[in-house]
């Protein structure tokens, strides 16, 4: 993760903010499990587990809250 | 998810804000599991699991908090 | 859920705010599992599961935080 | 739960705020499982489950955040 | 828990705030399971369960957020 | 954990803030399980468990929210 991937929390629209929230929720996973092949295998498993999908959705919700606040809720 | 689905966090009423929160909690699921058929099957399973229903309700609560703040709590 | 059930986040007292938070945590469950009979059966199960009761209490806590903020903490 | 139990979020000290947060986290449990005998049995079980104890502590943390904000962090 | 243990949310540094957050996350556990011997046994178990360690870290994060806000983020 | 590891919540960029959030989520784990060898073994296990990876990502999200607020969202 030495690349620059998060320069700003500002986005043009709420939807772009949502996409950023999804990205931010995934980077933490990547930092703990850097092996792309293992991640891919895990992703397949959790894509059929509703508990995991909902938990992931919850992480997105927290990041979106931060991003929405940074963008003054795009008002 | 290339369509525009989230243009604004503003809603007329708290209830519309709640509906938007439900939608936002589901989109993250859709982005991870794009197969509608699999999602439908999973939805049936989790609709009879209280743990999953409560967890999903928790994601809605976080999104609603963000939306309520964006709308100045509809005051 | 076509009925109007959430007109305002304003309540007279903190306790009424708490009751509203409980209601809001349950509506998301209802929207995912519209069958009242199934919900009743699930409710009986989770009423004897502390994990589920605590998780439900956590959703109430998030909604209450939103409602308290809307009411300027009833100050 | 027809009694008045939550008149105000204001407390004299942070510790009293913490005690109120504990109380608030328990009331939602009580509202879902009104049978005191069953609750007592469940409490004994979860008092030996660290997962449940930590989850309960998380609900207290959310309520405490609300109460702290209401009290302007007792500054 | 009749002793005074939480007089203020103010700390000199972020790190002291973090330590206080850890303490606050543990007190709720203590209030539900007052038996120190049982807690010690549970602590040993959960210290080897990553799920429990992560959940406990999440409670610390919520309390730290409150404390950081109280201290104006030590700016 | 007697060393100074958290002097400030200020960072130059959002990405550095994210890295700090990751660090903060791990310190609580370290404080409960100080044995580096056991932690290493647990880390290997949880790096192949999506539930644990997502839960850890959620803790990062909460800390990032705090850090973002401290930095006025790097605006």
XYZ file of C-alpha atoms in Angstrom:
450
model
C 0.000 0.000 0.000
C 2.855 2.411 -0.678
C 0.875 4.029 -3.490
C -1.128 7.179 -2.997
C -4.767 6.150 -3.015
C -6.463 8.715 -0.759
C -5.684 12.308 -1.604
C -8.934 13.897 -0.548
C -12.339 13.167 0.934
C -13.977 15.667 -1.402
C -16.209 14.294 -4.147
C -18.477 15.869 -6.719
C -21.612 13.931 -5.798
C -22.967 11.769 -2.962
C -22.693 8.745 -5.221
C -18.981 9.331 -5.780
C -18.714 9.692 -2.018
C -20.402 6.327 -1.660
C -17.964 4.737 -4.083
C -15.086 6.187 -2.093
C -16.595 4.744 1.097
C -16.662 1.306 -0.510
C -13.027 1.691 -1.523
C -12.024 2.802 1.965
C -13.737 -0.180 3.545
C -11.775 -2.522 1.285
C -8.326 -1.031 1.783
C -8.207 -2.080 5.427
C -8.899 -5.636 4.321
C -6.118 -5.385 1.767
C -3.659 -4.067 4.333
C -4.246 -7.062 6.578
C -4.403 -9.662 3.828
C -2.051 -8.448 1.075
C -2.267 -11.701 -0.898
C -4.630 -10.922 -3.793
C -5.279 -14.587 -4.526
C -6.391 -15.359 -0.975
C -8.537 -12.203 -0.950
C -10.208 -13.309 -4.168
C -11.030 -16.693 -2.678
C -12.359 -15.079 0.505
C -14.403 -12.598 -1.493
C -16.170 -15.452 -3.262
C -17.053 -17.049 0.038
C -18.369 -13.920 1.664
C -20.333 -12.893 -1.429
C -22.681 -15.751 -0.561
C -22.850 -15.000 3.155
C -25.462 -12.428 4.038
C -23.972 -11.839 7.473
C -20.677 -10.834 5.878
C -22.362 -8.720 3.200
C -24.317 -6.815 5.835
C -21.251 -6.345 8.011
C -19.352 -4.965 5.012
C -22.281 -2.658 4.274
C -22.011 -1.358 7.828
C -18.369 -0.398 7.346
C -19.329 1.463 4.174
C -21.995 3.321 6.158
C -19.465 4.577 8.703
C -17.028 5.743 6.030
C -19.848 7.371 4.078
C -20.828 9.319 7.177
C -17.306 10.710 7.408
C -17.167 11.578 3.720
C -20.625 13.175 3.773
C -19.551 15.370 6.668
C -16.346 16.338 4.834
C -18.455 17.427 1.850
C -20.929 19.336 3.994
C -23.448 16.760 2.762
C -23.083 18.117 -0.805
C -25.401 21.001 0.025
C -23.851 0.126 -10.593
C -23.013 2.539 -13.407
C -26.424 4.167 -13.096
C -26.981 7.320 -11.125
C -28.832 6.289 -7.981
C -27.713 8.834 -5.374
C -28.032 12.439 -6.436
C -28.750 14.019 -3.104
C -29.169 13.275 0.581
C -32.002 15.793 0.861
C -35.496 14.420 1.403
C -38.852 16.012 2.083
C -39.624 14.070 5.250
C -37.867 11.880 7.842
C -39.694 8.867 6.456
C -38.312 9.464 2.971
C -34.920 9.791 4.618
C -35.472 6.433 6.251
C -36.363 4.865 2.916
C -33.188 6.295 1.419
C -31.187 4.837 4.307
C -32.631 1.405 3.553
C -31.684 1.811 -0.086
C -28.155 2.892 0.780
C -27.658 -0.101 3.043
C -28.659 -2.419 0.219
C -26.481 -0.925 -2.517
C -23.266 -1.998 -0.801
C -24.588 -5.551 -0.783
C -25.419 -5.272 -4.471
C -21.946 -3.976 -5.305
C -20.302 -6.991 -3.694
C -22.792 -9.563 -4.929
C -23.997 -8.322 -8.346
C -25.846 -11.563 -9.150
C -29.523 -10.775 -8.555
C -30.508 -14.416 -8.361
C -27.980 -15.214 -5.638
C -28.999 -12.067 -3.739
C -32.641 -13.152 -3.907
C -31.783 -16.541 -2.465
C -29.672 -14.968 0.271
C -32.414 -12.481 1.071
C -34.836 -15.312 1.691
C -32.425 -16.944 4.092
C -31.662 -13.827 6.063
C -35.318 -12.793 6.215
C -35.763 -15.658 8.670
C -32.623 -14.932 10.682
C -33.146 -12.368 13.400
C -29.424 -11.791 13.828
C -29.148 -10.780 10.183
C -32.299 -8.658 10.299
C -31.006 -6.759 13.326
C -27.576 -6.296 11.766
C -29.206 -4.902 8.625
C -31.314 -2.597 10.798
C -28.093 -1.319 12.345
C -26.685 -0.344 8.950
C -29.902 1.529 8.206
C -29.517 3.374 11.517
C -26.036 4.621 10.606
C -27.128 5.811 7.160
C -30.220 7.451 8.632
C -28.016 9.370 11.050
C -26.052 10.763 8.120
C -29.181 11.657 6.159
C -30.855 13.243 9.180
C -27.805 15.417 9.707
C -27.786 16.409 6.019
C -31.403 17.506 6.358
C -30.795 19.393 9.587
C -33.132 16.822 11.128
C -36.030 18.220 9.054
C -36.463 21.083 11.488
C -44.947 0.298 4.700
C -46.960 2.739 2.611
C -48.394 4.338 5.737
C -46.954 7.479 7.225
C -45.166 6.404 10.378
C -42.341 8.950 10.728
C -43.405 12.564 10.501
C -40.874 14.110 12.785
C -37.886 13.354 14.994
C -39.050 15.864 17.610
C -40.332 14.464 20.885
C -41.397 16.055 24.140
C -39.056 14.099 26.380
C -35.938 11.895 26.148
C -38.062 8.891 27.023
C -40.400 9.511 24.092
C -37.262 9.831 21.973
C -36.146 6.465 23.246
C -39.499 4.902 22.360
C -39.196 6.364 18.861
C -35.694 4.881 18.564
C -37.088 1.454 19.427
C -39.780 1.885 16.779
C -37.259 2.979 14.166
C -35.050 -0.031 14.843
C -38.014 -2.343 14.299
C -39.281 -0.834 11.057
C -36.198 -1.906 9.115
C -36.852 -5.454 10.259
C -40.447 -5.162 9.126
C -39.429 -3.852 5.717
C -37.217 -6.885 5.098
C -39.553 -9.445 6.624
C -43.112 -8.190 5.947
C -44.750 -11.430 7.137
C -46.048 -10.633 10.619
C -46.399 -14.279 11.567
C -42.770 -15.089 10.732
C -41.639 -11.964 12.592
C -43.611 -13.036 15.652
C -41.949 -16.444 15.603
C -38.508 -14.880 15.158
C -39.181 -12.403 17.937
C -39.877 -15.244 20.349
C -36.598 -16.885 19.446
C -34.486 -13.785 19.768
C -36.177 -12.754 23.016
C -34.302 -15.630 24.612
C -30.972 -14.913 22.900
C -28.867 -12.372 24.734
C -26.642 -11.797 21.715
C -29.658 -10.748 19.664
C -31.128 -8.632 22.457
C -27.850 -6.766 22.863
C -27.491 -6.268 19.115
C -31.020 -4.866 18.968
C -30.187 -2.578 21.880
C -27.215 -1.307 19.867
C -29.449 -0.313 16.961
C -31.695 1.566 19.387
C -28.628 3.383 20.715
C -27.676 4.644 17.244
C -31.197 5.856 16.466
C -31.471 7.466 19.894
C -28.256 9.381 19.202
C -29.810 10.796 16.047
C -33.069 11.692 17.775
C -31.280 13.268 20.743
C -29.284 15.439 18.372
C -32.465 16.457 16.522
C -33.979 17.546 19.829
C -30.865 19.415 20.930
C -30.712 16.829 23.704
C -33.953 18.231 25.185
C -32.045 21.085 26.771
C -42.216 0.330 30.676
C -45.050 2.768 31.397
C -43.030 4.352 34.201
C -41.007 7.491 33.685
C -37.398 6.413 33.710
C -35.680 8.945 31.434
C -36.409 12.550 32.282
C -33.155 14.100 31.232
C -29.754 13.317 29.734
C -28.064 15.808 32.062
C -25.866 14.395 34.815
C -23.576 15.971 37.380
C -20.467 13.989 36.457
C -19.123 11.803 33.634
C -19.434 8.785 35.890
C -23.140 9.423 36.461
C -23.410 9.752 32.692
C -21.760 6.387 32.336
C -24.211 4.832 34.785
C -27.078 6.305 32.786
C -25.594 4.842 29.602
C -25.565 1.398 31.216
C -29.191 1.831 32.226
C -30.192 2.953 28.734
C -28.509 -0.053 27.161
C -30.487 -2.368 29.434
C -33.905 -0.831 28.925
C -34.074 -1.887 25.280
C -33.417 -5.448 26.401
C -36.188 -5.167 28.964
C -38.636 -3.824 26.390
C -38.083 -6.855 24.148
C -37.946 -9.420 26.915
C -40.297 -8.180 29.650
C -40.093 -11.413 31.663
C -37.714 -10.646 34.533
C -37.100 -14.309 35.288
C -36.009 -15.103 31.735
C -33.817 -11.984 31.698
C -32.156 -13.089 34.925
C -31.385 -16.484 33.448
C -30.046 -14.913 30.247
C -27.953 -12.452 32.241
C -26.246 -15.308 34.030
C -25.381 -16.929 30.735
C -24.034 -13.840 29.085
C -22.065 -12.834 32.173
C -19.764 -15.730 31.342
C -19.569 -14.998 27.603
C -16.928 -12.446 26.713
C -18.419 -11.856 23.282
C -21.706 -10.809 24.862
C -20.006 -8.709 27.526
C -18.006 -6.834 24.905
C -21.072 -6.315 22.720
C -22.954 -4.910 25.711
C -20.008 -2.641 26.448
C -20.263 -1.346 22.872
C -23.889 -0.334 23.357
C -22.909 1.513 26.536
C -20.216 3.332 24.535
C -22.743 4.617 21.988
C -25.162 5.826 24.655
C -22.320 7.412 26.607
C -21.312 9.344 23.498
C -24.820 10.779 23.268
C -24.941 11.653 26.956
C -21.467 13.215 26.888
C -22.520 15.397 23.989
C -25.710 16.425 25.827
C -23.598 17.485 28.793
C -21.081 19.354 26.666
C -18.586 16.752 27.900
C -18.938 18.131 31.469
C -16.567 20.972 30.638
C -18.374 0.194 41.287
C -19.163 2.621 44.110
C -15.731 4.220 43.783
C -15.141 7.343 41.787
C -13.317 6.271 38.662
C -14.422 8.820 36.038
C -14.035 12.423 37.118
C -13.312 13.983 33.778
C -12.908 13.217 30.091
C -10.033 15.684 29.802
C -6.567 14.260 29.259
C -3.202 15.827 28.569
C -2.449 13.854 25.409
C -4.241 11.681 22.825
C -2.450 8.660 24.206
C -3.810 9.276 27.704
C -7.213 9.648 26.041
C -6.712 6.270 24.431
C -5.826 4.706 27.769
C -8.976 6.185 29.261
C -11.013 4.736 26.370
C -9.603 1.285 27.137
C -10.543 1.720 30.790
C -14.058 2.853 29.912
C -14.594 -0.140 27.653
C -13.621 -2.477 30.500
C -15.756 -0.941 33.232
C -19.001 -1.976 31.513
C -17.718 -5.536 31.501
C -16.893 -5.277 35.177
C -20.346 -3.926 36.013
C -22.024 -6.931 34.396
C -19.567 -9.523 35.670
C -18.363 -8.300 39.061
C -16.553 -11.556 39.897
C -12.849 -10.795 39.288
C -11.916 -14.466 39.115
C -14.453 -15.243 36.385
C -13.366 -12.110 34.477
C -9.748 -13.245 34.659
C -10.659 -16.631 33.239
C -12.745 -15.032 30.467
C -9.963 -12.580 29.688
C -7.558 -15.452 29.079
C -10.006 -17.047 26.679
C -10.741 -13.936 24.698
C -7.084 -12.946 24.531
C -6.660 -15.826 22.106
C -9.816 -15.064 20.076
C -9.256 -12.510 17.350
C -12.976 -11.903 16.927
C -13.240 -10.871 20.559
C -10.064 -8.782 20.429
C -11.330 -6.896 17.396
C -14.754 -6.362 18.963
C -13.101 -4.983 22.091
C -10.973 -2.706 19.914
C -14.193 -1.386 18.361
C -15.572 -0.394 21.752
C -12.334 1.435 22.494
C -12.706 3.282 19.167
C -16.171 4.568 20.090
C -15.062 5.760 23.527
C -11.943 7.345 22.051
C -14.130 9.296 19.633
C -16.072 10.727 22.557
C -12.934 11.574 24.515
C -11.243 13.144 21.477
C -14.278 15.357 20.956
C -14.268 16.357 24.633
C -10.627 17.402 24.296
C -11.211 19.295 21.061
C -8.903 16.685 19.514
C -6.006 18.037 21.620
C -5.529 20.898 19.181
C 2.724 0.026 25.945
C 4.772 2.422 28.064
C 6.229 4.037 24.943
C 4.785 7.177 23.444
C 2.988 6.135 20.288
C 0.193 8.701 19.940
C 1.335 12.294 20.164
C -1.205 13.871 17.873
C -4.207 13.136 15.677
C -2.996 15.607 13.062
C -1.747 14.205 9.765
C -0.649 15.769 6.512
C -3.030 13.818 4.290
C -6.172 11.660 4.532
C -4.087 8.635 3.655
C -1.744 9.224 6.589
C -4.870 9.607 8.692
C -6.040 6.247 7.437
C -2.706 4.650 8.343
C -2.979 6.120 11.818
C -6.506 4.687 12.123
C -5.152 1.244 11.282
C -2.459 1.643 13.911
C -4.972 2.778 16.528
C -7.209 -0.210 15.848
C -4.265 -2.557 16.427
C -2.976 -1.041 19.642
C -6.077 -2.074 21.588
C -5.467 -5.634 20.463
C -1.853 -5.394 21.583
C -2.859 -4.047 24.996
C -5.098 -7.044 25.642
C -2.792 -9.645 24.144
C 0.757 -8.439 24.782
C 2.367 -11.703 23.641
C 3.693 -10.944 20.137
C 3.983 -14.613 19.234
C 0.354 -15.374 20.046
C -0.734 -12.228 18.173
C 1.228 -13.345 15.134
C -0.476 -16.726 15.189
C -3.914 -15.131 15.605
C -3.196 -12.651 12.812
C -2.524 -15.518 10.421
C -5.834 -17.109 11.316
C -7.898 -13.981 10.973
C -6.213 -12.969 7.727
C -8.124 -15.835 6.137
C -11.443 -15.067 7.843
C -13.519 -12.483 6.006
C -15.740 -11.897 9.020
C -12.709 -10.886 11.065
C -11.230 -8.779 8.254
C -14.483 -6.879 7.860
C -14.842 -6.383 11.598
C -11.294 -5.008 11.742
C -12.115 -2.714 8.830
C -15.065 -1.388 10.831
C -12.825 -0.429 13.739
C -10.544 1.414 11.309
C -13.596 3.276 9.979
C -14.524 4.549 13.444
C -10.990 5.718 14.209
C -10.703 7.326 10.779
C -13.886 9.289 11.480
C -12.323 10.690 14.627
C -9.046 11.537 12.892
C -10.825 13.124 9.924
C -12.783 15.332 12.293
C -9.593 16.313 14.143
C -8.046 17.364 10.830
C -11.144 19.274 9.725
C -11.351 16.684 6.952
C -8.074 18.021 5.479
C -9.937 20.894 3.875
